[in-house]
Each structure stands twice: as C-alpha cells, then as structure tokens.
Coordinates of C-alpha atoms in Angstrom, one line a residue:
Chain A
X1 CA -2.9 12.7 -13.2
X2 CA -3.8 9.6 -11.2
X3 CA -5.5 7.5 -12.3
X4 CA -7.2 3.7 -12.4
X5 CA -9.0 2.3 -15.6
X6 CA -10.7 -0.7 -15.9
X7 CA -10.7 -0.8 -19.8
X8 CA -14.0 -3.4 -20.0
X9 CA -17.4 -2.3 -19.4
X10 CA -18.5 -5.4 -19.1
X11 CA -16.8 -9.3 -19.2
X12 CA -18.9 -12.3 -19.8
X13 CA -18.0 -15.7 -19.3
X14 CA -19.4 -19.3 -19.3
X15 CA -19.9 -20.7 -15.6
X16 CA -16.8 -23.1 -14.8
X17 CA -14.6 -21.2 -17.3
X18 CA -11.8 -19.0 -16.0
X19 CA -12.5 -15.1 -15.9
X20 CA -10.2 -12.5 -16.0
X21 CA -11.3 -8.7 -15.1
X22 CA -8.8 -6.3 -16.2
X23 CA -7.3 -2.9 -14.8
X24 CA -4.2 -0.7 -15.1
X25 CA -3.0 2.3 -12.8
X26 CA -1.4 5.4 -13.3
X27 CA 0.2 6.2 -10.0
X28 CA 3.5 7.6 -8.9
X29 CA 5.2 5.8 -5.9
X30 CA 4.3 2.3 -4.7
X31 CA 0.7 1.9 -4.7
X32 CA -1.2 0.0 -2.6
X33 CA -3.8 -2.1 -4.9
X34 CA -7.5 -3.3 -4.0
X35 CA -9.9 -5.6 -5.9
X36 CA -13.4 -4.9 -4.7
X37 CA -16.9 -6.6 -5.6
X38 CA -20.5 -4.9 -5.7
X39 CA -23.9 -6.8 -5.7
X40 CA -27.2 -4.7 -6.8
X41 CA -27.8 -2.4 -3.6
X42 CA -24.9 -2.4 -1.6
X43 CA -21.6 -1.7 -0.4
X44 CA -18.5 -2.5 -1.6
X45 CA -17.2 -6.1 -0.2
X46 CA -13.1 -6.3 0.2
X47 CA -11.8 -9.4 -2.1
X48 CA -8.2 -9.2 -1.9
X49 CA -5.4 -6.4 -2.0
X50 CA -1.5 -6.1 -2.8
X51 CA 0.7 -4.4 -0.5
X52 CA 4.1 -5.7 -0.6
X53 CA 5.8 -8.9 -1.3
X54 CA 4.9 -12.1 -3.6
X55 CA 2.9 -10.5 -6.5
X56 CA 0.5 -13.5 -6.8
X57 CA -2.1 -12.4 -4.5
X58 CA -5.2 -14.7 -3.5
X59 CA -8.1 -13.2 -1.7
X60 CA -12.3 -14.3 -1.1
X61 CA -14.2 -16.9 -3.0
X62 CA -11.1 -18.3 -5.0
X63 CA -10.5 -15.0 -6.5
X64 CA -6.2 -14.2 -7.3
X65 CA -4.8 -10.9 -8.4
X66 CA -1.2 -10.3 -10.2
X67 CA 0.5 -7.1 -9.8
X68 CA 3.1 -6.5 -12.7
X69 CA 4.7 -3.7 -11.7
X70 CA 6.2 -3.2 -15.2
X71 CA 2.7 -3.3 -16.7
X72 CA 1.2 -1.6 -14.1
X73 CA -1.4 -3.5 -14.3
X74 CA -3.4 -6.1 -11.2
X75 CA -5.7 -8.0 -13.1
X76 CA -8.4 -10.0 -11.4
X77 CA -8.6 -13.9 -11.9
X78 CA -10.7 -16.7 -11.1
X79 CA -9.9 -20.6 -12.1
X80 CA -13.8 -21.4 -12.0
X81 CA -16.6 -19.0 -12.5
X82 CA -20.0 -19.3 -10.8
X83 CA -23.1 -17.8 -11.4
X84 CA -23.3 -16.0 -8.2
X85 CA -20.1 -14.4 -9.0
X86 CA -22.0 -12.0 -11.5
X87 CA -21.8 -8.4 -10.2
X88 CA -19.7 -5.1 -10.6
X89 CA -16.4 -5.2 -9.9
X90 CA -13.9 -2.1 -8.7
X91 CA -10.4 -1.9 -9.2
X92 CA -9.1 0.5 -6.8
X93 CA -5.6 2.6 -5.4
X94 CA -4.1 3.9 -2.4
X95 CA -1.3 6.2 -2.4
X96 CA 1.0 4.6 0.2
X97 CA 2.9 7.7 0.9
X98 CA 2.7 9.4 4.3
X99 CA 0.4 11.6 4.8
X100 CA -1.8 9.8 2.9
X101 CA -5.6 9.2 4.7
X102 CA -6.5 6.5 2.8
X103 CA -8.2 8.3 0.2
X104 CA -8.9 5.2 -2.8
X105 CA -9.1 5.9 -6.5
X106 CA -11.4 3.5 -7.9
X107 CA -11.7 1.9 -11.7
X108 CA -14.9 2.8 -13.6
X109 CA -16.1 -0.4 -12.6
X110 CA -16.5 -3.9 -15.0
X111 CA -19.8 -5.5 -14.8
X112 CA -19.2 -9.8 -14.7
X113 CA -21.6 -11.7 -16.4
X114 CA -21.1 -15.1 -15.7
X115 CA -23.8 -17.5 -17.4
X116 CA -25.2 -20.9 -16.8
Chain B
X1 CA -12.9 -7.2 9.1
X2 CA -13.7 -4.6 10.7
X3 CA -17.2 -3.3 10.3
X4 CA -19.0 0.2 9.2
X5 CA -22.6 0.3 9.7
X6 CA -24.7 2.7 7.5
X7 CA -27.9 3.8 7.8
X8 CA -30.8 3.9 6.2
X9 CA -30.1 1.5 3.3
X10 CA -33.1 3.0 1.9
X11 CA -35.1 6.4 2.5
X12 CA -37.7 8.4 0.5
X13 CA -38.1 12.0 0.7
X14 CA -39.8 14.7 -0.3
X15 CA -38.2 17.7 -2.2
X16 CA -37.2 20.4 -0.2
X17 CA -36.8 18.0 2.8
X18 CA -33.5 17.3 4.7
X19 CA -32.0 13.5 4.7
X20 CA -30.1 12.4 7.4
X21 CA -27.4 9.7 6.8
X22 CA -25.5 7.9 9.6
X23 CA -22.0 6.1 9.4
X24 CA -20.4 4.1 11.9
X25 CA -17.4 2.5 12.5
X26 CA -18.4 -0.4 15.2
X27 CA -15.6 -1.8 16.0
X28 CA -12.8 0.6 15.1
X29 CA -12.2 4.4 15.9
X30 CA -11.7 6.4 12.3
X31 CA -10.1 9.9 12.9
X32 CA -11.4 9.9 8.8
X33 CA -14.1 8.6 6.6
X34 CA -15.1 9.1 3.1
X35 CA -18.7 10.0 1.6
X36 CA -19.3 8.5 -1.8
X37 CA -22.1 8.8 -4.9
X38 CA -22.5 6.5 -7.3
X39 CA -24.8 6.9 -10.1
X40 CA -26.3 3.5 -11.7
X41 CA -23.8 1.1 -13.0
X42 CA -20.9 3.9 -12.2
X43 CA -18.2 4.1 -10.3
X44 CA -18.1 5.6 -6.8
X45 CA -17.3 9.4 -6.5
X46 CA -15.8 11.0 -3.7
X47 CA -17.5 14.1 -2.3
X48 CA -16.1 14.7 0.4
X49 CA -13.6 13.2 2.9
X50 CA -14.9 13.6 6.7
X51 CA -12.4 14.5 9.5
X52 CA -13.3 13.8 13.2
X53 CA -12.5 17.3 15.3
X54 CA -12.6 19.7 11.8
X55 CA -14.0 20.8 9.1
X56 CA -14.4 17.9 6.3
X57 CA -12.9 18.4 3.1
X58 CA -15.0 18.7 -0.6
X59 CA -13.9 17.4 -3.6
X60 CA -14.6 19.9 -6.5
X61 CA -17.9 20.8 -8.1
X62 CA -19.2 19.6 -4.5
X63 CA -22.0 22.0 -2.4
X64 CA -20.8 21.8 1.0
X65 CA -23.7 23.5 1.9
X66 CA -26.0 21.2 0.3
X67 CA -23.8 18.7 1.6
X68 CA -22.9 18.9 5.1
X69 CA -21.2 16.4 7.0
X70 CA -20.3 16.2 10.7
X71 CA -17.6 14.0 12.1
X72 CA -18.6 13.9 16.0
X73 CA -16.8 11.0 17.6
X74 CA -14.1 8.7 16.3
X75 CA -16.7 6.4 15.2
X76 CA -19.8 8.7 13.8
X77 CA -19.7 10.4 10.2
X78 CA -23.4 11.9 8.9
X79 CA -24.1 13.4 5.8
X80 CA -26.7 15.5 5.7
X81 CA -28.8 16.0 2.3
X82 CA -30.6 19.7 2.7
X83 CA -33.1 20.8 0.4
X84 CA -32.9 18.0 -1.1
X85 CA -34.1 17.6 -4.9
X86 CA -34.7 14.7 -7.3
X87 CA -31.5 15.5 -9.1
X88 CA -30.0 14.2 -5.9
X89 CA -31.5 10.6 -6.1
X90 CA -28.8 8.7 -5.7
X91 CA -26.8 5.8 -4.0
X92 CA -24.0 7.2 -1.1
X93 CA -21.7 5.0 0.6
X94 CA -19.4 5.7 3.1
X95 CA -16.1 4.3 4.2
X96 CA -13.8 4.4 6.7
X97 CA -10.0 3.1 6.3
X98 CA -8.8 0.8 9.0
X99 CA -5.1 -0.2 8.7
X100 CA -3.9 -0.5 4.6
X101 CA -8.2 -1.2 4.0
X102 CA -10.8 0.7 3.2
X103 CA -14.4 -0.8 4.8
X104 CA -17.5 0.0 3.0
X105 CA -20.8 0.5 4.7
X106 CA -24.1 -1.1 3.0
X107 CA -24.8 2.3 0.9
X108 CA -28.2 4.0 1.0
X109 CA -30.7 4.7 -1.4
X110 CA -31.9 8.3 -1.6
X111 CA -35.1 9.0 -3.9
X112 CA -36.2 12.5 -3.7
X113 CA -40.3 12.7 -5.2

C-alpha cells in the first residue's frame, strides 16, 4: 500500500535552533514530494516540493527539504527557528504517473513547537 | 500561486439542515478538485475527488448521498452537507491541482447544534 508517515507527533525546538520535521514514503514509481504548513483554522499553505533534479530543495520562509531516494525519505529543515513557525506540518505525495489527477497522500501531520 | 477561494470559512447549522460549501479556482480552470475532512490535530482525508462534466468519485466508507458535490464549471466545486448532524462537525478543505501543485482553499468550519 501507499503510503506517507511522518513518524513524530509532535517536534519541539528552542527558537534560533535548527528543526528538522521528519517523513518517509512508501510509493512505487517516482514520486513527486510536497512539504505543506497549517496554522489553527486554515488551509494548507505550499512550502516547497521535489520534482526532479538537485535533491537539496529550498522553498518559503528559509525552509529546505532533502529527498534521499535510497531512504525514501524528504525530511524538512530549517537553519533558524522562529516562534511564528509553530504550527502543523504535512508531508505529502503525488504519484507522477499518467493518468494520475493529482490526487496527494498526506503524512499524519507533525505539530512544531518552537519556543521562545 | 495560483489561488482557490473557499467559502464560508465558518458556518453554523442546525441538525437536519443542508450546508452549502463553495470552491473556486480564480485564476485557473480545474477539470478536478479534491474535498477533504480533517478532524482536530489530524491529517486531511479525502472524500471525494470532484470531476467537472461527471459524476465525482467517493473514497470508501464515504455517503455520497450525504455528501454531494457538483463540479459545474472549470472553476466551481460545492459540497453540499444534507441532513446534516453534529457527528458531521468538522473542518473541509478543498483543493484543486494546477501544474505538479496542489492549492488549498482557506477550509471551513462546520458546527452542526
């Protein structure tokens, strides 16, 4: 089965200390990957994505992503956390076969806690 | 990005009572969009993927007639919530893909009293 885990409920961190948010996938083919972010009440806001190419990917508000396609894995990084980076974060997959309507597979979601 | 617009964020209803909810792509045609729940500090699940010109498409254990959704234009998705009981207080977001993305309207907050 498909699937996308985001093995920590929850990750807290010191404000100006780097964060790391963690997920894995369990796709076949070549997925395309998404990082997504969730404040209290609202959609989901885009941060970055991995399509193809260098595997160092850097998206919104200083966030980076590496795929290891080995690991499976596209963690989510950040040199410097802020406060106002607390919120839930998705992990998320698209099958990039054809046919494909851009249906996305999401983590369970890791709440950041980043503290003053 | 592109944008979808969603609408209410926020309604209150009464049981029994049908909840409309609107999703628009505004600046972007979407042949498909995708209707979401998401249960307090959970991840979003899919109910149901929306198809402009045909019938949408429910993911298992989902009513479709407790759930309907019509996909009118290329940029109009609604998700109508009938009968509606407390049990179906929730959060629904939709989205619509646009290129290799996925954009997110602002969700909306059903409470059924």
């Amino acid at each position: 089965a498909q699937s996308v885990a985001q093995p920590e409920d929850q990750v807290n961190v010191a404000e100006g200390n780097p964060l790391t948010v963690k997920c894995t996938y369990s796709v076949s083919g070549n997925p395309y990957l998404f990082w997504y972010v969730q404040y209290p009440n609202r959609g989901l806001q885009f941060l970055l994505k991995y399509i193809t190419g260098d595997n160092l990917v850097k998206g919104s508000y200083g966030f980076e992503a590496e795929f290891n396609k080995s690991q499976t894995s596209f963690h989510l990084k950040k040199p410097s956390a802020l406060v106002s980076d607390s919120a839930l974060y998705f992990c998320a997959v698209r099958l990039s076969r054809s046919g494909n309507t851009g249906k996305l597979i999401f983590g369970q979601g890791t709440t950041l806690q980043v503290k003053p | 990005g592109a944008v979808v617009s969603q609408h209410p964020s926020r309604v209150i209803c009464k049981s029994g009572t049908s909840v409309k909810i609107e999703c628009r792509s505004l600046d972007f045609q979407a042949t498909t969009m995708f209707w979401y729940r998401q249960f307090p500090k959970q991840s979003l699940m899919l109910m149901a993927t929306s198809n402009e010109g045909s019938k949408a498409t429910y993911e298992q254990g989902v009513e479709k007639d407790k759930f309907l959704i019509n996909h009118a234009s290329l940029t109009l998705s609604t998700l109508t919530v009938t009968s509606a009981h407390p049990e179906d207080s929730s959060f629904y977001i939709c989205s619509a893909p646009e290129g290799t993305e996925a954009f997110f309207g602002q969700g909306t907050r059903l409470t059924v009293v």
